[in-house]
mmCIF file of C-alpha atoms and ligand atoms in Angstrom:
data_model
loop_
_atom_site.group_PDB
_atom_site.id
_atom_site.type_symbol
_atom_site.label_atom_id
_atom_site.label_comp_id
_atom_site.label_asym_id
_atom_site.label_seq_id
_atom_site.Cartn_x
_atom_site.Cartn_y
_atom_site.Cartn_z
ATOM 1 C CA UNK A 1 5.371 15.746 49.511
ATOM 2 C CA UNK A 2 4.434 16.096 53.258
ATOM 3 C CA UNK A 3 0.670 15.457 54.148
ATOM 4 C CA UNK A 4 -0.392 17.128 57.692
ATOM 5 C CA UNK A 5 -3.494 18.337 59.229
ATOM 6 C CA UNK A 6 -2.536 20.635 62.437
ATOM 7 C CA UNK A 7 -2.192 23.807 61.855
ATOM 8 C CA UNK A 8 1.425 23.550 64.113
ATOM 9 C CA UNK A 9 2.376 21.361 61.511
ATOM 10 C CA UNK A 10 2.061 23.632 58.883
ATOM 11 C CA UNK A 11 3.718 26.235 60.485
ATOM 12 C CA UNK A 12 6.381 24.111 61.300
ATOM 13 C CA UNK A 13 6.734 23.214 57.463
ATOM 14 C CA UNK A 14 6.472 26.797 56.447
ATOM 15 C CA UNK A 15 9.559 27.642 58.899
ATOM 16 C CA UNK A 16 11.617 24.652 57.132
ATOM 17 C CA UNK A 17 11.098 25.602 53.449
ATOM 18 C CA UNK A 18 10.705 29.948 54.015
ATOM 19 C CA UNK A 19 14.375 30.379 54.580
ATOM 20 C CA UNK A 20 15.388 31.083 51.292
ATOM 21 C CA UNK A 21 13.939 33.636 48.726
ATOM 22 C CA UNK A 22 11.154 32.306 46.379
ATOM 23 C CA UNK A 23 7.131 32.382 46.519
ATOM 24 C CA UNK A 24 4.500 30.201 47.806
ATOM 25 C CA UNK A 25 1.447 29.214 46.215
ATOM 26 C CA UNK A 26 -1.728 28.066 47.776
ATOM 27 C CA UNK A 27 -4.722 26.133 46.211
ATOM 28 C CA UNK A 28 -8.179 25.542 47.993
ATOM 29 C CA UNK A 29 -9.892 22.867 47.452
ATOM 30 C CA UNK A 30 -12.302 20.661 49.035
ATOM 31 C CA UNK A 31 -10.675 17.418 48.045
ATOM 32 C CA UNK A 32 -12.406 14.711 45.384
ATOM 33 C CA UNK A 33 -10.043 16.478 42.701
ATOM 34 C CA UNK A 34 -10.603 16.608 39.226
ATOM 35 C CA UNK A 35 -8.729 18.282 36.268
ATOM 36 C CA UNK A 36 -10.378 21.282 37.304
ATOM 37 C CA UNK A 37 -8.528 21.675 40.463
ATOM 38 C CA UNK A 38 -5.274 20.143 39.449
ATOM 39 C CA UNK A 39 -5.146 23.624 36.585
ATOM 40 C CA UNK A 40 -4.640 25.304 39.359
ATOM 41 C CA UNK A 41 -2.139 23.261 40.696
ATOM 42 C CA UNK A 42 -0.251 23.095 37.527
ATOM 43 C CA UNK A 43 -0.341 27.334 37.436
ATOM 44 C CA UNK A 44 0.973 27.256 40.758
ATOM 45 C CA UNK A 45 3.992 24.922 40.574
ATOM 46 C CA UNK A 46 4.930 26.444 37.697
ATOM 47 C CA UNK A 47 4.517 30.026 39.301
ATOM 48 C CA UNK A 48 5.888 29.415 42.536
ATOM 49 C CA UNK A 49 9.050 28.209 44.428
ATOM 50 C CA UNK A 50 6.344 26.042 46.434
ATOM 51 C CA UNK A 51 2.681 24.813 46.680
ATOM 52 C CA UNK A 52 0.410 23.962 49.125
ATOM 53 C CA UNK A 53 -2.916 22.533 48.660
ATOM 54 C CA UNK A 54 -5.681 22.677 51.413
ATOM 55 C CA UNK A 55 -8.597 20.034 51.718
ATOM 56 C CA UNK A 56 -11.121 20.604 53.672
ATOM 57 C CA UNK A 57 -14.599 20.430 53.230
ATOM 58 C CA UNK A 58 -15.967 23.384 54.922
ATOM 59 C CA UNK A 59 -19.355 22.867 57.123
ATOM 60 C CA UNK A 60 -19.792 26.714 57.748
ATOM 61 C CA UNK A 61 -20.007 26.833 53.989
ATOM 62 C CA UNK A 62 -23.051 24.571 53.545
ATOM 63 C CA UNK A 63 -26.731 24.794 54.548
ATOM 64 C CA UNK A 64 -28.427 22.625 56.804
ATOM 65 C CA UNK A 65 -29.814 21.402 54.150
ATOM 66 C CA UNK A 66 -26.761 20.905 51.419
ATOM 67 C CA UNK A 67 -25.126 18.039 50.602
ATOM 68 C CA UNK A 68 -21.987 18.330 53.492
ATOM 69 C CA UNK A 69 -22.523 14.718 54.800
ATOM 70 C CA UNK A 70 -22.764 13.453 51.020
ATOM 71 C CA UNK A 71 -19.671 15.571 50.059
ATOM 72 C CA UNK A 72 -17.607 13.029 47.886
ATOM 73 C CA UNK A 73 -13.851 12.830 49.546
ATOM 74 C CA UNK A 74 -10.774 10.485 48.647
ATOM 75 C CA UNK A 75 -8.158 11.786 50.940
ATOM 76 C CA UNK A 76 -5.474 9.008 49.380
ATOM 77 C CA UNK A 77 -6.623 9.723 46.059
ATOM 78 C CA UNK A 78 -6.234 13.027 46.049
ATOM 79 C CA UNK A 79 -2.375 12.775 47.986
ATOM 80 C CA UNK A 80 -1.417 10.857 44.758
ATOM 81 C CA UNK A 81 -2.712 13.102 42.407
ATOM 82 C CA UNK A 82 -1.225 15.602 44.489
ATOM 83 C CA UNK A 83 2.276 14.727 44.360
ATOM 84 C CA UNK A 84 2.119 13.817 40.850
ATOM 85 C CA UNK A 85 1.712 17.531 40.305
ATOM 86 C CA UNK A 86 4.353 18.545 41.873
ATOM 87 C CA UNK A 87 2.680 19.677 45.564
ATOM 88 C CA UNK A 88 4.942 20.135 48.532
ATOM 89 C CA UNK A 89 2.652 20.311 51.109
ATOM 90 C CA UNK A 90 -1.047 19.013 51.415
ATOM 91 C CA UNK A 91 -2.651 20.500 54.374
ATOM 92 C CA UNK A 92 -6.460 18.790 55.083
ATOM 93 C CA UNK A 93 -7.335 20.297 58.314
ATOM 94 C CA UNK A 94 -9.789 19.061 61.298
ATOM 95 C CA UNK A 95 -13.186 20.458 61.607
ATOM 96 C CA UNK A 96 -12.337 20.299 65.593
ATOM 97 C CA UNK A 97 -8.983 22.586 64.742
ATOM 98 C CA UNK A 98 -10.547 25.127 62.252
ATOM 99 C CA UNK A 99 -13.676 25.524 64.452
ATOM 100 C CA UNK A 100 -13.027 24.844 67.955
ATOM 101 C CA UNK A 101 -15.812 24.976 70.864
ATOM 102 C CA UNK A 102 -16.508 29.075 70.968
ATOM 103 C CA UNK A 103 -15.730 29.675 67.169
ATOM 104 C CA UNK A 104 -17.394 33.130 66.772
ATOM 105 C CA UNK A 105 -15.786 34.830 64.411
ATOM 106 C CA UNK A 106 -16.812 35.394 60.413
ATOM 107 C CA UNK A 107 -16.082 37.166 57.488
ATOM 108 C CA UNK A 108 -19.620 39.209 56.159
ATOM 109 C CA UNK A 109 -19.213 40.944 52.684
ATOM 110 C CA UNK A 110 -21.688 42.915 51.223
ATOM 111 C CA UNK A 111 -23.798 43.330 47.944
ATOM 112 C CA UNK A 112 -21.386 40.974 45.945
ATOM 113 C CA UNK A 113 -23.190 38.129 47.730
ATOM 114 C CA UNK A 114 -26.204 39.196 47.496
ATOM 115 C CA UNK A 115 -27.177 37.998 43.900
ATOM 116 C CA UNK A 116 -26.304 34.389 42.287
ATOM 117 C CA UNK A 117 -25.875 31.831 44.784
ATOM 118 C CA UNK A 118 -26.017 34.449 47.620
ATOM 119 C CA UNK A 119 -29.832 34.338 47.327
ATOM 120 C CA UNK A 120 -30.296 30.551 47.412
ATOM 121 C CA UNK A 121 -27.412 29.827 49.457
ATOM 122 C CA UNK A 122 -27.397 32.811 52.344
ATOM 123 C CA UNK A 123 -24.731 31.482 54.709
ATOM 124 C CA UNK A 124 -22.578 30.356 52.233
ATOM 125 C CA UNK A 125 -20.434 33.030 50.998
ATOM 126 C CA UNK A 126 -19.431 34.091 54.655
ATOM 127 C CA UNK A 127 -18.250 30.486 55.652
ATOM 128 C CA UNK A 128 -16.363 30.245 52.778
ATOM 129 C CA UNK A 129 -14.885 33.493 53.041
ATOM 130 C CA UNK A 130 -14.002 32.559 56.375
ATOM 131 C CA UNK A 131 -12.053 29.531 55.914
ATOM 132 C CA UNK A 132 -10.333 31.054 52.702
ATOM 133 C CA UNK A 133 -9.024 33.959 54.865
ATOM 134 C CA UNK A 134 -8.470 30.891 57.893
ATOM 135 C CA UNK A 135 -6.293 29.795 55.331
ATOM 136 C CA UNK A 136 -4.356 32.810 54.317
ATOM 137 C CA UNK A 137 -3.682 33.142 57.798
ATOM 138 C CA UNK A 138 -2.290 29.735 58.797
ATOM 139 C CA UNK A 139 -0.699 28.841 55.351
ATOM 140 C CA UNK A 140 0.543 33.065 54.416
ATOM 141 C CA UNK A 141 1.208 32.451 50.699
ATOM 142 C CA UNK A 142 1.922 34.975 48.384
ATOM 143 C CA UNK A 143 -0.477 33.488 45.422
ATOM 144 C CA UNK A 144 -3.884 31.955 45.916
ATOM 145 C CA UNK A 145 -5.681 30.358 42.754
ATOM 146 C CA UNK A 146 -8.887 29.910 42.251
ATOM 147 C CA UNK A 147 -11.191 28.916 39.115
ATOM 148 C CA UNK A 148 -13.651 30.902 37.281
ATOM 149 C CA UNK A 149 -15.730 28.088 37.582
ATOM 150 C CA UNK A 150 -17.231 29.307 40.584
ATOM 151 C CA UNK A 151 -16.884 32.483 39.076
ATOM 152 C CA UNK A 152 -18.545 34.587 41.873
ATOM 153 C CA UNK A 153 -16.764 33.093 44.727
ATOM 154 C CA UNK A 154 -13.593 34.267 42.799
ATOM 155 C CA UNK A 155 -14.849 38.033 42.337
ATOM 156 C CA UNK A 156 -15.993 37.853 46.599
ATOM 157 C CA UNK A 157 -12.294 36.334 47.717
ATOM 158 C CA UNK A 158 -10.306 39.174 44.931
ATOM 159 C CA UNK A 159 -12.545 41.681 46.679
ATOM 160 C CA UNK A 160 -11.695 40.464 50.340
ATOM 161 C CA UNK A 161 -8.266 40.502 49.354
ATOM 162 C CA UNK A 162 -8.660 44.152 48.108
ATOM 163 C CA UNK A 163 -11.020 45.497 51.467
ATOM 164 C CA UNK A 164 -8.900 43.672 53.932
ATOM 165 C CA UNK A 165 -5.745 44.445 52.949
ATOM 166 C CA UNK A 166 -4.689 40.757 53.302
ATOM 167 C CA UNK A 167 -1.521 41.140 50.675
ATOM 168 C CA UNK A 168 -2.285 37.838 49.052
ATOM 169 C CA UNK A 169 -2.587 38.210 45.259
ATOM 170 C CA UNK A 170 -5.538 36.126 44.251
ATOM 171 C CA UNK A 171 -5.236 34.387 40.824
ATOM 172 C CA UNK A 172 -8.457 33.187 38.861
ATOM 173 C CA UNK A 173 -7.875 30.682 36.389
ATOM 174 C CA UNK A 174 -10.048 29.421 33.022
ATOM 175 C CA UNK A 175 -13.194 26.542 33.705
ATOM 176 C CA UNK A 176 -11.606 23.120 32.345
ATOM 177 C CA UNK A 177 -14.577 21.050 30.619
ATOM 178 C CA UNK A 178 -15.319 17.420 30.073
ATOM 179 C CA UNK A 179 -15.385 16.806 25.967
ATOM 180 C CA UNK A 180 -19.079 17.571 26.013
ATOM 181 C CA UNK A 181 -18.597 21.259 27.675
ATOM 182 C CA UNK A 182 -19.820 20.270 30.956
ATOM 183 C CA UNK A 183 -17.722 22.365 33.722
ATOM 184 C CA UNK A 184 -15.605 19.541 35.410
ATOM 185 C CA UNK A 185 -16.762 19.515 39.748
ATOM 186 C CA UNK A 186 -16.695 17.173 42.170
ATOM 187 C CA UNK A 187 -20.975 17.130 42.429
ATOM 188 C CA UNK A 188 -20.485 15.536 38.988
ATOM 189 C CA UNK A 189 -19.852 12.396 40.473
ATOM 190 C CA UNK A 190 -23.911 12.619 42.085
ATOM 191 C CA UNK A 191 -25.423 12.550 38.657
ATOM 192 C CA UNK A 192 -27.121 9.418 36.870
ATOM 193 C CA UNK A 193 -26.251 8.718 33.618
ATOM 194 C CA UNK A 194 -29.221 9.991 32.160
ATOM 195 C CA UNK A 195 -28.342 13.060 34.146
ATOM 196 C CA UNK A 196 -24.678 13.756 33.397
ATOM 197 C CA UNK A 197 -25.717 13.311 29.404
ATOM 198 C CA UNK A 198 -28.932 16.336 30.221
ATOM 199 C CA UNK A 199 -26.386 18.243 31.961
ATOM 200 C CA UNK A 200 -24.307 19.401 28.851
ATOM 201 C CA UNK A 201 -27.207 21.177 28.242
ATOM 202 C CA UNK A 202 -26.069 24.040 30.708
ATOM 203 C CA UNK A 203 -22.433 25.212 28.792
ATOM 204 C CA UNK A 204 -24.308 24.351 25.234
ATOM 205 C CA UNK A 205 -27.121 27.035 26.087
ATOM 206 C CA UNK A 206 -24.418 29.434 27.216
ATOM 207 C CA UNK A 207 -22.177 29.097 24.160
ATOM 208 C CA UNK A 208 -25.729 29.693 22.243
ATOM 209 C CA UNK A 209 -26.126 33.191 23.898
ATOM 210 C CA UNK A 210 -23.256 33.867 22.978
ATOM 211 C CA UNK A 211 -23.887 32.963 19.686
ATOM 212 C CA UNK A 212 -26.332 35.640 20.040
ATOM 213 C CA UNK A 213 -24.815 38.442 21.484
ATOM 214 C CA UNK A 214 -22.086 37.836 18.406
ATOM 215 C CA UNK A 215 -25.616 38.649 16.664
ATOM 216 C CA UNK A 216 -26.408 41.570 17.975
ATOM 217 C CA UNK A 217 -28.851 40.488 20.942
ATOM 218 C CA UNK A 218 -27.826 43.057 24.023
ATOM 219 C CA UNK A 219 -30.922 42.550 26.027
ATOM 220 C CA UNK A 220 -29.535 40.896 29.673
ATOM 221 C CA UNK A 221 -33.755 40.061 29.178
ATOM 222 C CA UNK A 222 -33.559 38.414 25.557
ATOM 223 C CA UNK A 223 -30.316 36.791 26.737
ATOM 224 C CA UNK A 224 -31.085 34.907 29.694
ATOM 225 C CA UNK A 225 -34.931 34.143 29.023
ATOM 226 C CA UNK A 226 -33.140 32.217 25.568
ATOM 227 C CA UNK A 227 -30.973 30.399 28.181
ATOM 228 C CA UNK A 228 -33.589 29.630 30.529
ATOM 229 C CA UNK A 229 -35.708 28.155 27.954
ATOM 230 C CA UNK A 230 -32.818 26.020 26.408
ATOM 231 C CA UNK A 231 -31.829 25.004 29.382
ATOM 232 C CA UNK A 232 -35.632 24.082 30.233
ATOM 233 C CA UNK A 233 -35.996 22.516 27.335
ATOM 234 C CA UNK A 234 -34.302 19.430 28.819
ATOM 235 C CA UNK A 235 -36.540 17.554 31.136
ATOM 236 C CA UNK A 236 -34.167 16.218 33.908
ATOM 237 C CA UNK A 237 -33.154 20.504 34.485
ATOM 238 C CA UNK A 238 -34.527 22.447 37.106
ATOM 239 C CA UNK A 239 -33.383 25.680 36.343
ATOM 240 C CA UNK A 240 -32.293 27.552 40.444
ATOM 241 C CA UNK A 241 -31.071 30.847 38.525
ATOM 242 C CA UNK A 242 -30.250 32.478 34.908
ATOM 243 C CA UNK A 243 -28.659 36.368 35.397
ATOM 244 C CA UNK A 244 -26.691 38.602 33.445
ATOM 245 C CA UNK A 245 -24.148 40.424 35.852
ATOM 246 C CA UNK A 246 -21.003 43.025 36.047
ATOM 247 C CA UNK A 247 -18.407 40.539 35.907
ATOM 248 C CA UNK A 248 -16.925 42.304 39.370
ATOM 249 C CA UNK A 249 -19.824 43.834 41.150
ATOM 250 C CA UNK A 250 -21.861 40.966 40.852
ATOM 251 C CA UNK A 251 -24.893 43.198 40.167
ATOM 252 C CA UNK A 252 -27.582 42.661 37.123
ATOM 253 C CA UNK A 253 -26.788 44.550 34.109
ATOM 254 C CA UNK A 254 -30.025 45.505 32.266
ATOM 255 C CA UNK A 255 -27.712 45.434 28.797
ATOM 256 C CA UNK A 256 -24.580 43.975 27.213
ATOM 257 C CA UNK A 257 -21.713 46.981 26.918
ATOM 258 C CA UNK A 258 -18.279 45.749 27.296
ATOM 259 C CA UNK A 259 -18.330 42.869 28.980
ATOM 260 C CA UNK A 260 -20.760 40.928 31.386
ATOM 261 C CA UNK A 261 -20.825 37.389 33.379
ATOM 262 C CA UNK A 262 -23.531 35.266 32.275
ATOM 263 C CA UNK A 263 -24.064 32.868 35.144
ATOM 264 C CA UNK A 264 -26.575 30.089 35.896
ATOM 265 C CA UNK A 265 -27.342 27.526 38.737
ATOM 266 C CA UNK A 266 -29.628 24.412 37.992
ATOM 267 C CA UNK A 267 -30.260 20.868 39.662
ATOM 268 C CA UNK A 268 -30.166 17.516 38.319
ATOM 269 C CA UNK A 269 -31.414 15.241 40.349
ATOM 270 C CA UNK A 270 -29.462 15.473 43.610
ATOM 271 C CA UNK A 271 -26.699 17.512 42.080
ATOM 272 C CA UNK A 272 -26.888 21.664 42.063
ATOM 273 C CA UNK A 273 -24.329 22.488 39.366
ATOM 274 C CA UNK A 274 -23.177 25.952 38.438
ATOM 275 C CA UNK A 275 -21.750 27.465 34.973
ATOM 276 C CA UNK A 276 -21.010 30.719 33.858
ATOM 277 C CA UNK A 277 -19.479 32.520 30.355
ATOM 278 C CA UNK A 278 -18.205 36.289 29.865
ATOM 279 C CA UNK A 279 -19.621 37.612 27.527
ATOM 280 C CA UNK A 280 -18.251 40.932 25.262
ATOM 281 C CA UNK A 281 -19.493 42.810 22.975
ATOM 282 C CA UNK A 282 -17.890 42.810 19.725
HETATM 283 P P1 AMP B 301 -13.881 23.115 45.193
HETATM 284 O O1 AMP B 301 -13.059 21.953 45.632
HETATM 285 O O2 AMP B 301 -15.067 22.740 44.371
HETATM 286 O O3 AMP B 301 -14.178 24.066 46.323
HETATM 287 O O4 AMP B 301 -12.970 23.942 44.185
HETATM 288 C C1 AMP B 301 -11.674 24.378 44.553
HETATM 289 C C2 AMP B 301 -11.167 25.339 43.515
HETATM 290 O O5 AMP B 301 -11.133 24.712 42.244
HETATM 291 C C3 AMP B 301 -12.082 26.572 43.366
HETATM 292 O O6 AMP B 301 -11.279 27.735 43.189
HETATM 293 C C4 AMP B 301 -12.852 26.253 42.109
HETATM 294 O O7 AMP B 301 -13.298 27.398 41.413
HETATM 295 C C5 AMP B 301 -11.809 25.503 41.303
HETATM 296 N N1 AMP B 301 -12.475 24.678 40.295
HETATM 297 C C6 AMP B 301 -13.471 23.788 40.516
HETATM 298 N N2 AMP B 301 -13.902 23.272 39.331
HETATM 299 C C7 AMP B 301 -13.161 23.852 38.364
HETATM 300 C C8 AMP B 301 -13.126 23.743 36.944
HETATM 301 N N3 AMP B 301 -13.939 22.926 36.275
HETATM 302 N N4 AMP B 301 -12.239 24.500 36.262
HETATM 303 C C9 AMP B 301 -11.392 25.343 36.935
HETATM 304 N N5 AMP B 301 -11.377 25.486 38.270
HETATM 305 C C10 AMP B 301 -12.244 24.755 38.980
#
């Protein structure tokens, strides 16, 4: 496995390796990897003639006042875990090569990003679709994977794919858990004991609506004002958002037909951790 961080350096691995037939794979991540992340790996080694991983934490993805400075990172850990899954190329770019003096140029996507994490986080969706499609660019793989953990950045990059005619299939892969449900991500790692234990809370009260909806509740009302209250029933939660949503436009659904994408944002402590379930109707 080959660990670089120009973008010449990619290209010149990408010329070494693209001779023959075969398909490439990219994962993008922002390093501190967990089993989450390495699902994706694992889909695209076994998909793919080769992989590449990106890690980069991505400062036109945060607000000024997110965590980007906290942002856990272990750039040796993550080459190890890396290689063990069969990566052939890690790729953790410079902030001074992926946004040089002058950088003016983003990607803006509408109504998708206006709901969820679009309202409390307004720059974010356009930095991150910027350095995902900075990606496609300098790494050109055929497959992308991403997890339904972050289950509206997913439906925003398949779209971008779609509108921009970028030829990169995008791949969206199941949340992994920690035994107690809670959705495995690197902001795990800023919550106290007391709060990682409240914070199962979050995939218990979504398994409970759908516990509900298997009982006839339709409601995206009924549904997400039970969720908000379980979720509020734990002291240490401070619930950001609870919505019921088309699982591809990203806009509220007043009922439950088909399917829908029950999604919620809450903070513990320091930590602002997201969680979402599809829900169907029988
Ligand atoms: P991040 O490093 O948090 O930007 O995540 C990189 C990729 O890993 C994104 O496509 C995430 O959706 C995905 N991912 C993060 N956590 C999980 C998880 N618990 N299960 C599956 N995929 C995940």
């Amino acid at each position: 496995m080959q660990v670089v961080h120009s973008k010449a350096e990619v290209l010149a691995w990408l010329q070494s390796v693209r001779a023959g037939n075969g398909t490439l794979g990219l994962v993008p991540t922002m390093g501190a990897l967990h089993a989450g992340h390495m699902s994706l790996v694992a889909a695209s080694v076994a998909e793919n003639t080769h992989t590449v991983m990106s890690l980069f934490v991505n400062p036109a993805q945060f607000g000024p006042e997110e965590d980007l400075d906290n942002y856990p990172s272990d750039l040796e850990g993550d080459c190890r875990k890396a290689e063990a899954a069969g990566v052939d190329l890690v790729y953790a770019g410079t902030v001074d090569e992926l946004y040089p003096t002058g950088y003016a140029t983003y990607v803006i996507q509408e109504q998708l990003t206006d709901g969820l994490c679009g309202t409390d986080r307004p720059i974010h969706f356009r930095g991150m679709l910027t350095i995902v499609l900075k990606l496609f660019n300098i790494v050109r793989p055929d497959i992308a994977y991403f997890g339904q953990k972050d289950a509206q950045q997913a439906a925003v990059v398949t779209r971008m794919a779609r509108d921009l005619d970028i030829g990169v299939t995008i791949c969206v892969l199941p949340i992994v858990r920690e035994p107690d449900g809670l959705a495995m991500s690197s902001r795990n790692a800023y919550l106290s004991p007391a709060e990682r234990a409240a914070a199962a809370v979050l995939y218990q009260a979504l398994q409970e609506a759908e516990a509900a909806v298997a009982g006839g509740m339709r409601s995206a009302g009924e549904i997400t004002r039970r969720v908000r209250g379980r979720i509020e029933s734990e002291p240490l939660a401070e619930v950001d958002y609870v919505e019921l949503v088309d699982c591809d436009e990203i806009s509220p659904l007043a009922e439950l037909t088909g399917r829908g994408l029950l999604a919620v944002a809450a903070r513990f402590g320091k930590a602002r951790l997201i969680d979402n379930i599809v829900l169907r109707t029988p």
